Short mmCIF file of C-alpha atoms and ligand atoms in Angstrom, two decimals:
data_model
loop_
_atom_site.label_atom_id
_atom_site.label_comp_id
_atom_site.label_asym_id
_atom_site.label_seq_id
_atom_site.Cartn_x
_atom_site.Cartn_y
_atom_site.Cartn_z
CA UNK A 1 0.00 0.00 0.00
CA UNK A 2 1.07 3.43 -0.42
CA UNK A 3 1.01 5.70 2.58
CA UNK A 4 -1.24 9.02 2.13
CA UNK A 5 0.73 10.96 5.23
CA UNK A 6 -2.20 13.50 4.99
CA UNK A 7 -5.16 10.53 5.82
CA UNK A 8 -2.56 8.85 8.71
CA UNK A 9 -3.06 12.47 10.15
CA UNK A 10 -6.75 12.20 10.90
CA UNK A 11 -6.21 9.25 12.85
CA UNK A 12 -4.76 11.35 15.36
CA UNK A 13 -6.58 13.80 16.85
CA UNK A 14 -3.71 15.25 19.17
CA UNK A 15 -2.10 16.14 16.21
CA UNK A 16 -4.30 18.97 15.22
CA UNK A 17 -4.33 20.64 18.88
CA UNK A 18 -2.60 23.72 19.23
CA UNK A 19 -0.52 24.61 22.59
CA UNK A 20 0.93 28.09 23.61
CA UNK A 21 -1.71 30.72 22.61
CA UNK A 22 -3.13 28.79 19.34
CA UNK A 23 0.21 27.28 17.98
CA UNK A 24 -0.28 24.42 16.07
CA UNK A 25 0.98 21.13 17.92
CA UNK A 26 4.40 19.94 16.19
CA UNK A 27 5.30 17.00 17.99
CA UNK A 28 8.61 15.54 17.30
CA UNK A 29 9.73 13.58 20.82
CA UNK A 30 8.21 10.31 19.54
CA UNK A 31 11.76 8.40 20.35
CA UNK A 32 10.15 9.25 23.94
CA UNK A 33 6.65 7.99 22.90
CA UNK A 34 4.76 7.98 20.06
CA UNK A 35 1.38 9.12 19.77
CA UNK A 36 -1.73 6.87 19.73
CA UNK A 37 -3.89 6.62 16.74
CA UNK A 38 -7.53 6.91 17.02
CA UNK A 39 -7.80 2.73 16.59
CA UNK A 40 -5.83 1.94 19.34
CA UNK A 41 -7.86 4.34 22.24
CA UNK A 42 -11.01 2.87 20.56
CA UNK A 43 -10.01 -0.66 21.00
CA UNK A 44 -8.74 0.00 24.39
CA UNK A 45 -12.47 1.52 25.31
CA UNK A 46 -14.09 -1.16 23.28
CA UNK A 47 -12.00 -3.68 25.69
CA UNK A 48 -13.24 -1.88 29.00
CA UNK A 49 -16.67 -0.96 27.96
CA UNK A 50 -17.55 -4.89 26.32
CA UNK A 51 -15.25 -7.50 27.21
CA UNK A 52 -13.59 -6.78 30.35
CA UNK A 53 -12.58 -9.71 32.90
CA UNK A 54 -9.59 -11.66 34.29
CA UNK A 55 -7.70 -13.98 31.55
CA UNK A 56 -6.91 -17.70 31.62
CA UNK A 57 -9.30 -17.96 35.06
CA UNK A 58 -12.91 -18.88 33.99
CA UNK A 59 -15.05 -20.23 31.78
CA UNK A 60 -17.70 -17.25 31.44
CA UNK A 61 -18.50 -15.50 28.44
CA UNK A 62 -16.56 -12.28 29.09
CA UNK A 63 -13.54 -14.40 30.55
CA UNK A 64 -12.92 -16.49 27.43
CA UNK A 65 -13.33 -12.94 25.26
CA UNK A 66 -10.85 -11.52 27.63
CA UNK A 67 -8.32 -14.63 26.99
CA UNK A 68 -8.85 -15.02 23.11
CA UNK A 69 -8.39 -11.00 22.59
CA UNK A 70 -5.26 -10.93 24.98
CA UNK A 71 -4.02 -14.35 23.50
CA UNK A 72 -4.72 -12.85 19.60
CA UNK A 73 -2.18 -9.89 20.56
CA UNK A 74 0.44 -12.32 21.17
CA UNK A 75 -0.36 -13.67 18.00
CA UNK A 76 0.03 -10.43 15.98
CA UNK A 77 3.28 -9.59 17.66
CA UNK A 78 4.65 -13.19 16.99
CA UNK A 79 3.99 -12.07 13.10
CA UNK A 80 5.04 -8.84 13.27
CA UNK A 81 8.71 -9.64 14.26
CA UNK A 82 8.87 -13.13 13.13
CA UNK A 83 9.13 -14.93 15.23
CA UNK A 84 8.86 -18.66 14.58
CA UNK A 85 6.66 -19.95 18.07
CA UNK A 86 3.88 -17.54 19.56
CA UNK A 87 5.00 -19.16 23.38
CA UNK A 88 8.50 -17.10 22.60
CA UNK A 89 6.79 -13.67 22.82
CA UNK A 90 6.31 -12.69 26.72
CA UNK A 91 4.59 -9.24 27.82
CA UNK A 92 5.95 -7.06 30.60
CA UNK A 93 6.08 -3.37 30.80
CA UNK A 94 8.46 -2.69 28.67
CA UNK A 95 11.92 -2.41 27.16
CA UNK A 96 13.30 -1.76 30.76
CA UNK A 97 11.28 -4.62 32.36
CA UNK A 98 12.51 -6.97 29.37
CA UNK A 99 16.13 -6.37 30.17
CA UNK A 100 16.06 -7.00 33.66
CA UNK A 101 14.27 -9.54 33.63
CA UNK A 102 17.22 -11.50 31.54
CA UNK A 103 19.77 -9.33 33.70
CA UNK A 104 18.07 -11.48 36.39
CA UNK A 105 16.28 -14.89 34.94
CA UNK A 106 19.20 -15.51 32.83
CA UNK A 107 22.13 -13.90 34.21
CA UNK A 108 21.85 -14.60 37.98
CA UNK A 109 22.09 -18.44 36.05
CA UNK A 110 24.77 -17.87 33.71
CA UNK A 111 27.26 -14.77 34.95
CA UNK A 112 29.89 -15.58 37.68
CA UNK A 113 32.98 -14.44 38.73
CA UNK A 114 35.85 -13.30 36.55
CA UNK A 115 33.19 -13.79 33.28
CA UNK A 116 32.31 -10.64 31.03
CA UNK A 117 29.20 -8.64 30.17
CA UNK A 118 29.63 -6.42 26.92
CA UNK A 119 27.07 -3.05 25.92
CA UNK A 120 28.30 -0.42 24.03
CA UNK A 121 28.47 3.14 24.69
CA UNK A 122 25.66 4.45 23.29
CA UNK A 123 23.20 2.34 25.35
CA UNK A 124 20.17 3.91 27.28
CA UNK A 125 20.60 3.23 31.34
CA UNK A 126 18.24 0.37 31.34
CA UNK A 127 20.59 -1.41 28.93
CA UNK A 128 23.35 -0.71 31.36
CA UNK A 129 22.60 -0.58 35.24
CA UNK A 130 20.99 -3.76 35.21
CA UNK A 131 24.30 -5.38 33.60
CA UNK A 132 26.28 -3.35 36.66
CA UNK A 133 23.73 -4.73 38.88
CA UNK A 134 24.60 -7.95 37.92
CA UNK A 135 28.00 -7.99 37.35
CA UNK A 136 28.39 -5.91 40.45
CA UNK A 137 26.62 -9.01 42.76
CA UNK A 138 28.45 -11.90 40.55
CA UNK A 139 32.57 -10.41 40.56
CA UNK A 140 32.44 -10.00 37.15
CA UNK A 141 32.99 -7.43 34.78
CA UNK A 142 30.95 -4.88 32.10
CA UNK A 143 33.08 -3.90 29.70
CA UNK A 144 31.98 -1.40 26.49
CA UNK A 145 32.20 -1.60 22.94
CA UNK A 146 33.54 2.30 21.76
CA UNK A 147 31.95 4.47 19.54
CA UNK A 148 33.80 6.31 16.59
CA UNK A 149 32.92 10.48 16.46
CA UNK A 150 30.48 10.17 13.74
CA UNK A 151 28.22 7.61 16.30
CA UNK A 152 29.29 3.85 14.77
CA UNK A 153 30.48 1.44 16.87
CA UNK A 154 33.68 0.61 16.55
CA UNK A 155 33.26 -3.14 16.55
CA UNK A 156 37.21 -4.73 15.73
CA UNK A 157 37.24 -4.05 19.65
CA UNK A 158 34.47 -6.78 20.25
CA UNK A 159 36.87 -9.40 18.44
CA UNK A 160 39.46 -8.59 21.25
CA UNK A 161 36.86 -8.78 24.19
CA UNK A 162 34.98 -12.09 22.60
CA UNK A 163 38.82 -13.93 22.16
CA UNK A 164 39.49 -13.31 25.27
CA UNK A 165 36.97 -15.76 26.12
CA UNK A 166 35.16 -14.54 29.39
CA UNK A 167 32.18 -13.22 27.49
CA UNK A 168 28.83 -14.51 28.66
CA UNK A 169 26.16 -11.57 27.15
CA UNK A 170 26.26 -8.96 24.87
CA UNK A 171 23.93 -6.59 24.96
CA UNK A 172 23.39 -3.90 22.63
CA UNK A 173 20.48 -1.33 21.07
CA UNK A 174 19.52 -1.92 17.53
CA UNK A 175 18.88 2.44 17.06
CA UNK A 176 20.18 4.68 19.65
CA UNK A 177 17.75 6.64 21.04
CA UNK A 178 19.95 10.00 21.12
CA UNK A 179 22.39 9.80 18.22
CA UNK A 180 20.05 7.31 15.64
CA UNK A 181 22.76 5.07 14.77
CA UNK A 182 21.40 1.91 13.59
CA UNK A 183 23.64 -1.06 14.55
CA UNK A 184 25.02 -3.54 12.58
CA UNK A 185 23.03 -6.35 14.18
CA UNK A 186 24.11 -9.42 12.17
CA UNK A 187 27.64 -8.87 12.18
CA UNK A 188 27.22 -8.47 16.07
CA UNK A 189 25.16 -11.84 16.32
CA UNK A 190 27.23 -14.05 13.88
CA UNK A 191 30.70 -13.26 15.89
CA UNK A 192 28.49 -14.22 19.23
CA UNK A 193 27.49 -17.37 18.23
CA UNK A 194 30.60 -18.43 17.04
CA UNK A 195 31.77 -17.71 20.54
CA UNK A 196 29.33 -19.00 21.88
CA UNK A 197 28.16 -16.09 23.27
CA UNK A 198 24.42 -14.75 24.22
CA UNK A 199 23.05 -12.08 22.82
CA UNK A 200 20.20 -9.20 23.53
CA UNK A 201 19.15 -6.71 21.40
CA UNK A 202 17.41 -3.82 22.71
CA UNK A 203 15.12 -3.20 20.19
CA UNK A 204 12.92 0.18 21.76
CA UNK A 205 13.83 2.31 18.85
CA UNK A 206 14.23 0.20 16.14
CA UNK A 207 10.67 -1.91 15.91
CA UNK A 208 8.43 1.18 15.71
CA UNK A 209 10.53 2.17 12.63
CA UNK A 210 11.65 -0.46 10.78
CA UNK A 211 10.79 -4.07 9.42
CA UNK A 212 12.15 -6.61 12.45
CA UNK A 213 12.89 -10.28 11.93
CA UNK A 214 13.89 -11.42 15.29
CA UNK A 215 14.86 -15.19 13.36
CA UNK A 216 17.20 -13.67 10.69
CA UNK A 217 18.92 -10.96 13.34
CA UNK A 218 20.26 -14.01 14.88
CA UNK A 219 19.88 -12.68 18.52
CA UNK A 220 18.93 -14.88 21.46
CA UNK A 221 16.74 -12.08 23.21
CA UNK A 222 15.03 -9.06 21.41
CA UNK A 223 13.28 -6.32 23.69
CA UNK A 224 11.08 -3.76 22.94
CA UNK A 225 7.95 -1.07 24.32
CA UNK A 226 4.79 -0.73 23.05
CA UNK A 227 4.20 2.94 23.66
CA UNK A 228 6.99 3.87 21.23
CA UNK A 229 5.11 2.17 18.48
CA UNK A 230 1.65 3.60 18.85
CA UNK A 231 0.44 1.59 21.64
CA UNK A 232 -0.48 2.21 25.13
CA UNK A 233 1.96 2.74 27.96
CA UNK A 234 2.86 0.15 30.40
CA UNK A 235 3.02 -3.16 27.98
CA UNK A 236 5.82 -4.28 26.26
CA UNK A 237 7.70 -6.87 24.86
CA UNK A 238 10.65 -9.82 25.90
CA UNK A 239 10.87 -12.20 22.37
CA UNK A 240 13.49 -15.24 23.50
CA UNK A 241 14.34 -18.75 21.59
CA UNK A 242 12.34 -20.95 23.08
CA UNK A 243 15.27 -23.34 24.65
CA UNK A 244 16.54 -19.71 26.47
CA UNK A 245 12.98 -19.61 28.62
CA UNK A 246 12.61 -23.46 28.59
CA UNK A 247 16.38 -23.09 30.84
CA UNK A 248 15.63 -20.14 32.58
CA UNK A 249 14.05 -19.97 36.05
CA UNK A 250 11.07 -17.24 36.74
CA UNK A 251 11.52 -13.87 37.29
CA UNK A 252 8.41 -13.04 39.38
CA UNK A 253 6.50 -15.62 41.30
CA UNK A 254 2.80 -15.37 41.76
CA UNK A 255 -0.26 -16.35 40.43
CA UNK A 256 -1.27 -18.22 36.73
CA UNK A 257 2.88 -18.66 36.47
CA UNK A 258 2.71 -22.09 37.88
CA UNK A 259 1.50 -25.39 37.31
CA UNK A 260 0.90 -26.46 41.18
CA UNK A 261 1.78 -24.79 44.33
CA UNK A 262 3.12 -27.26 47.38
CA UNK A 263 3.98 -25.56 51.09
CA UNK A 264 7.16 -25.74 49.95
CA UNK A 265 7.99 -26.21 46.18
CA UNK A 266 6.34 -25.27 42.76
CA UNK A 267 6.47 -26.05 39.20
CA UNK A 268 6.44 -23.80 36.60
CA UNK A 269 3.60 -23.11 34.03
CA UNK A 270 4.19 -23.59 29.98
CA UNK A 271 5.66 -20.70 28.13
CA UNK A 272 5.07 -17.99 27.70
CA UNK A 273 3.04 -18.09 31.35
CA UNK A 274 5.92 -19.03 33.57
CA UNK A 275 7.00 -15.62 32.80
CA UNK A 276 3.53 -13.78 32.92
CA UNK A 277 3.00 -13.86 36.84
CA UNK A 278 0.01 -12.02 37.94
CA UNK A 279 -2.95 -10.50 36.26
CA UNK A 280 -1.48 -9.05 33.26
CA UNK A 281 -1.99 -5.76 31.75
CA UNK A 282 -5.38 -7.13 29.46
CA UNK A 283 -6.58 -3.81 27.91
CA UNK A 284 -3.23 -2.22 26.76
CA UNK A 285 -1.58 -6.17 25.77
CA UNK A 286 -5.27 -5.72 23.52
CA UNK A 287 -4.34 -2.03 22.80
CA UNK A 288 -0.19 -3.18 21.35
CA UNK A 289 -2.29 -5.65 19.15
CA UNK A 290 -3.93 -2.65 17.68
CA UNK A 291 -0.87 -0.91 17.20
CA UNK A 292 0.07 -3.73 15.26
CA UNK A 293 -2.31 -3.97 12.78
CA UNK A 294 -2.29 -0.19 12.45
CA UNK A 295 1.38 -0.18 11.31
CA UNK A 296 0.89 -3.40 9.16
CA UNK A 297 -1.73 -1.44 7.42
CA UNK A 298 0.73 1.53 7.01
CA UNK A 299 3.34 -1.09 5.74
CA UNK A 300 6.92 -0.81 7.85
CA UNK A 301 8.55 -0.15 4.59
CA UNK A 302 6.61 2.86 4.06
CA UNK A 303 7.32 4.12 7.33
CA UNK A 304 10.87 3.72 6.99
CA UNK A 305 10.97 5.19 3.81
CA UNK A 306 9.16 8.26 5.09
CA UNK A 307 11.21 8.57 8.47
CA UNK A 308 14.40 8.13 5.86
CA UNK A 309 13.33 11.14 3.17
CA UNK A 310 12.18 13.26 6.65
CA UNK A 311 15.20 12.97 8.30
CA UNK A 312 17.62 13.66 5.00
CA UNK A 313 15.61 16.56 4.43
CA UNK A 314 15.97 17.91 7.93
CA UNK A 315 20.18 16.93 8.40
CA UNK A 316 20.34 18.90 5.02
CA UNK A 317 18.14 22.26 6.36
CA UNK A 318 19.61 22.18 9.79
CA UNK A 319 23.54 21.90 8.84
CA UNK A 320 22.87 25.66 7.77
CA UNK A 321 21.79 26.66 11.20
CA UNK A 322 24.17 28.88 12.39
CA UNK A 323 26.31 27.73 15.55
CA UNK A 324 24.41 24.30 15.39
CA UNK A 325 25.99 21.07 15.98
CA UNK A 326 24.47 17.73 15.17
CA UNK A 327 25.70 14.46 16.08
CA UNK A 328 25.39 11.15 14.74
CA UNK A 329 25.80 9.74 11.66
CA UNK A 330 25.68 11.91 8.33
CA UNK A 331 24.31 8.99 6.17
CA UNK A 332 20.33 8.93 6.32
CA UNK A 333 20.70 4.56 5.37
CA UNK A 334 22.75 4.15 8.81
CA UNK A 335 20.58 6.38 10.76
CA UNK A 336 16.53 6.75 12.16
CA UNK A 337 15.08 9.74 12.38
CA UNK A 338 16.62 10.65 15.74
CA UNK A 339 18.43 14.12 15.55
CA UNK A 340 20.43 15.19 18.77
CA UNK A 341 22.38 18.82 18.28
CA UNK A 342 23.58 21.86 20.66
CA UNK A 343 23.68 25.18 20.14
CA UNK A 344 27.82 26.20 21.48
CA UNK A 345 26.93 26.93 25.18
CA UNK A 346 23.31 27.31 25.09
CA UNK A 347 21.61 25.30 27.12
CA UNK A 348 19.63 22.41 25.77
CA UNK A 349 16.63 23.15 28.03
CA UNK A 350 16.76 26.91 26.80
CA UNK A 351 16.52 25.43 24.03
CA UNK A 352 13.80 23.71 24.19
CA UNK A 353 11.73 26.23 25.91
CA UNK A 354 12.05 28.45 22.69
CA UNK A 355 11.17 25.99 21.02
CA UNK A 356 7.95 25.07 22.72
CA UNK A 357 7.03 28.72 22.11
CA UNK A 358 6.28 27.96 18.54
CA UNK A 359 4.36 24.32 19.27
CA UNK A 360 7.51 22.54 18.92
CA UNK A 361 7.79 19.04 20.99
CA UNK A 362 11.13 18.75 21.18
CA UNK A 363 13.42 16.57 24.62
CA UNK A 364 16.61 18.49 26.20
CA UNK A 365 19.12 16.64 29.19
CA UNK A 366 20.92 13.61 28.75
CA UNK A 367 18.27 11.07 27.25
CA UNK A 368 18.78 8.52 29.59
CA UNK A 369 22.56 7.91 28.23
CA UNK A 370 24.70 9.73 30.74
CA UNK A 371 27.76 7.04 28.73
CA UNK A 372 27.00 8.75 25.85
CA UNK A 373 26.97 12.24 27.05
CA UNK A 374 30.46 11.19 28.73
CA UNK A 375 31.75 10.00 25.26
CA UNK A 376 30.33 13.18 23.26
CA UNK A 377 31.80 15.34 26.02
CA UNK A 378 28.97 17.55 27.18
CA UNK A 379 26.44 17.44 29.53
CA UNK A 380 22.92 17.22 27.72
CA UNK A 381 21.72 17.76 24.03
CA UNK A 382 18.66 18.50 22.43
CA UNK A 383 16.89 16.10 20.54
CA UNK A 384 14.18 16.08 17.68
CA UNK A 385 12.84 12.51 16.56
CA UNK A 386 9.95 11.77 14.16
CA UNK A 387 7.40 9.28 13.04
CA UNK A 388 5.52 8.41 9.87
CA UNK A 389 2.75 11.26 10.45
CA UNK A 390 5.44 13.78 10.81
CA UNK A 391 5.66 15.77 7.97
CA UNK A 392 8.29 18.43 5.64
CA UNK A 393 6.60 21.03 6.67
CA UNK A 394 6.84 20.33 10.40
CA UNK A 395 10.67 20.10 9.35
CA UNK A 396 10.70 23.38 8.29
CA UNK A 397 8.50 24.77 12.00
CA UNK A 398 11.41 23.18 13.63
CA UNK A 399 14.19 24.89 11.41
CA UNK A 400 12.50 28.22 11.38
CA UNK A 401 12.50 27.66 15.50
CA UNK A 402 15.95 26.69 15.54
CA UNK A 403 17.24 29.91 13.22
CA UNK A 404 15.02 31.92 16.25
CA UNK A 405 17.17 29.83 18.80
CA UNK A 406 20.68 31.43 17.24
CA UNK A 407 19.17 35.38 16.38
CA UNK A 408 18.15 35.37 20.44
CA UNK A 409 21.53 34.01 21.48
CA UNK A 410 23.50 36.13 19.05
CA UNK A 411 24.76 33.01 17.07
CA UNK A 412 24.52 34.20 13.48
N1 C6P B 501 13.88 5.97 25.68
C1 C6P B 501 13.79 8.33 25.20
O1 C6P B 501 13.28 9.46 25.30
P1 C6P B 501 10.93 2.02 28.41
O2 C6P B 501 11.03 3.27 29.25
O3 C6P B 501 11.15 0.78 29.24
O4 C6P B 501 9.72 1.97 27.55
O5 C6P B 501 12.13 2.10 27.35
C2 C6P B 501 13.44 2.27 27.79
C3 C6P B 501 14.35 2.44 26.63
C4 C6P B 501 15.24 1.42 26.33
N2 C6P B 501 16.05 1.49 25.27
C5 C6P B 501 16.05 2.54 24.44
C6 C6P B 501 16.96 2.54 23.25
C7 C6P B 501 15.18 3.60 24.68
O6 C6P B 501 15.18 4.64 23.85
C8 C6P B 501 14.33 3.57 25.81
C9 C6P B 501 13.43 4.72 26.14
C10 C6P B 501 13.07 7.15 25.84
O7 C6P B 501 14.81 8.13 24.56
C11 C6P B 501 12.68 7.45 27.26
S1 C6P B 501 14.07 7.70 28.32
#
């Protein structure tokens, strides 16, 4: 199908609101969260208002509706990132609840003393304190994969750490969330498993925007959040091979995640419930599938394409911004549409405040990657990210901002 940006519009009413005395909305923090189209709140309502109860419980008529519209969630997920068994996809809360819950399920199992996690340097913090966590407790070590200056990681180092031969994880993001940079994932994976190494991909930024095929990346777990992909907040994603949960013990204990309960042992329900303690978060699980089908419709092709042409066009209008400095790759193929850049000591939350004069949504501090900042040298950036119903012409509200940004601070 081909997109028509203009109709994908409509579906979100948000997007027409104006903020700040009648200034139309331009939204571009969606590497934050996305916003949610009209099919998704509906679906979400239609769940509460029709076929709300407890899943896997009862027999009653609203109880099996509950189950089979929870269960056919996990089935569109399964099919939207390919993955080969509908038991490997597991809902939590998200990205950050995905990680830790290998940091803990997996690695309290498989991490000991003297062995070696790997992340990189451009990693959000919930790709990295739950590795310190855990290497902290164990005696063994986290150790980074560099980044060049233009954002690519510089991966000859990860030969040196893997032949070394202390490796047990590496865990890296498929898109970084501040500088765009999308990873090399194969060549990552292939050197792993000839090591014999595990691998999880962080994959927050990179399944809202692009086509994901968790079999043919090669990774053993893929992680991911269903607010930055249209869908509600609070559900998200763990995909794993099937073998990795069949080994691994439970990360919470509680109700439907067993098979029977003794005074003093348990056994463990089939996957994917061992991992699902609890009552689970029905209506937004319901709401991700809706997401789902909404970006299926769209095509993830298209909305790569459109994120690609939207984010060439903007590196090419805001390299003449005077005293503006972008980071992150130059080349739109290795890069989403995540644009971090400074103004030379202006504050990034100056920034932004000018910038939300004119309607423009933009995020200023340190994006949840105080490595990064560390690597780039300073202390916070600004950072403008888009979706497939941003458009050229919000491009140009955010350039026209940005050119305001350097006449008040005397830049040009
Ligand atoms: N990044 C941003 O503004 P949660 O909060 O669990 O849904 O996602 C965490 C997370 C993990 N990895 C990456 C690459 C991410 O970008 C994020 C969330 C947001 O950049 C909020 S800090």
């Amino acid at each position: 199908m081909q997109a028509n940006w203009m109709d994908i519009r409509h579906d979100f009413p948000i997007l027409s609101r104006t903020v700040r005395d009648g200034r139309p909305l331009v939204y571009l923090d969606n590497a934050a969260t996305t916003q949610k189209p009209n099919q998704v709140v509906d679906t979400i309502t239609d769940y509460y208002r029709h076929h709300n109860a407890n899943t896997h419980r009862a027999v009653y008529a609203l109880a099996e509706e509950s189950t089979e519209l929870y269960e056919s969630a996990r089935d569109k997920v399964a099919g939207f990132i390919n993955a080969s068994d509908r038991s490997e996809i597991v809902f939590v809360r998200g990205t950050t609840e995905a990680i830790n819950m290998v940091a803990y399920a997996w690695g309290r199992a498989n991490v000991g003393k003297g062995d070696v996690v790997v992340t990189t340097e451009y990693e959000h913090h919930s790709n990295i304190v739950p590795w310190q966590l855990l290497t902290q407790e164990k005696g063994a070590s986290l150790r980074y994969i560099p980044m060049d200056d233009e954002g690519y990681l510089m991966l000859d180092a990860l030969d040196d750490i893997l032949a070394e031969g202390r490796t047990k994880m590496v865990a890296f993001s498929m898109m970084s969330n501040v500088l765009g940079t999308i990873t090399d994932v194969e060549h990552i994976t292939s050197r792993c498993r000839r090591a014999g190494v595990t691998t999880l991909v962080d994959g927050a930024q990179a399944v809202p925007h692009m086509r994901v095929d968790v079999e043919s990346l090669g990774c053993d777990f893929f992680a991911f959040s269903g607010h930055k992909m249209m869908g509600p907040t609070g559900v998200g994603v763990l995909w794993a091979r099937k073998p990795m949960l069949e080994k691994m013990r439970p990360f919470h204990g509680g109700g439907d995640m067993i098979r029977e309960v003794h005074k003093y042992e348990s056994t463990w329900n089939d996957l994917p419930y061992k991992f699902e303690a609890g009552t689970p978060n029905i209506a937004d699980v319901v709401g991700l599938g809706a997401a789902v089908d909404y970006l299926k419709h769209i095509g993830m092709g298209n909305v790569r394409r459109h994120e690609r042409e939207l984010t060439a066009y903007a590196l090419a209008r805001m390299a003449d911004v005077p005293g503006l400095t972008l980071y992150g790759p130059r080349d739109p193929d290795r890069r989403g549409g995540v644009i971090s850049f400074n103004f030379a000591d202006v504050h990034p939350h100056d920034v932004a405040q000018i910038m939300d004069e004119d309607g423009v949504a933009i995020r200023s501090g340190h994006h949840c990657a105080q490595v990064l900042m560390e690597r780039l040298d300073v202390a916070a950036t600004s950072r403008a990210s888009f979706y497939v119903y941003n458009t050229k012409e919000e491009v140009d509200v955010l350039v026209g901002a940005l050119r305001k940004v350097a006449r008040v601070f005397k830049l040009e």
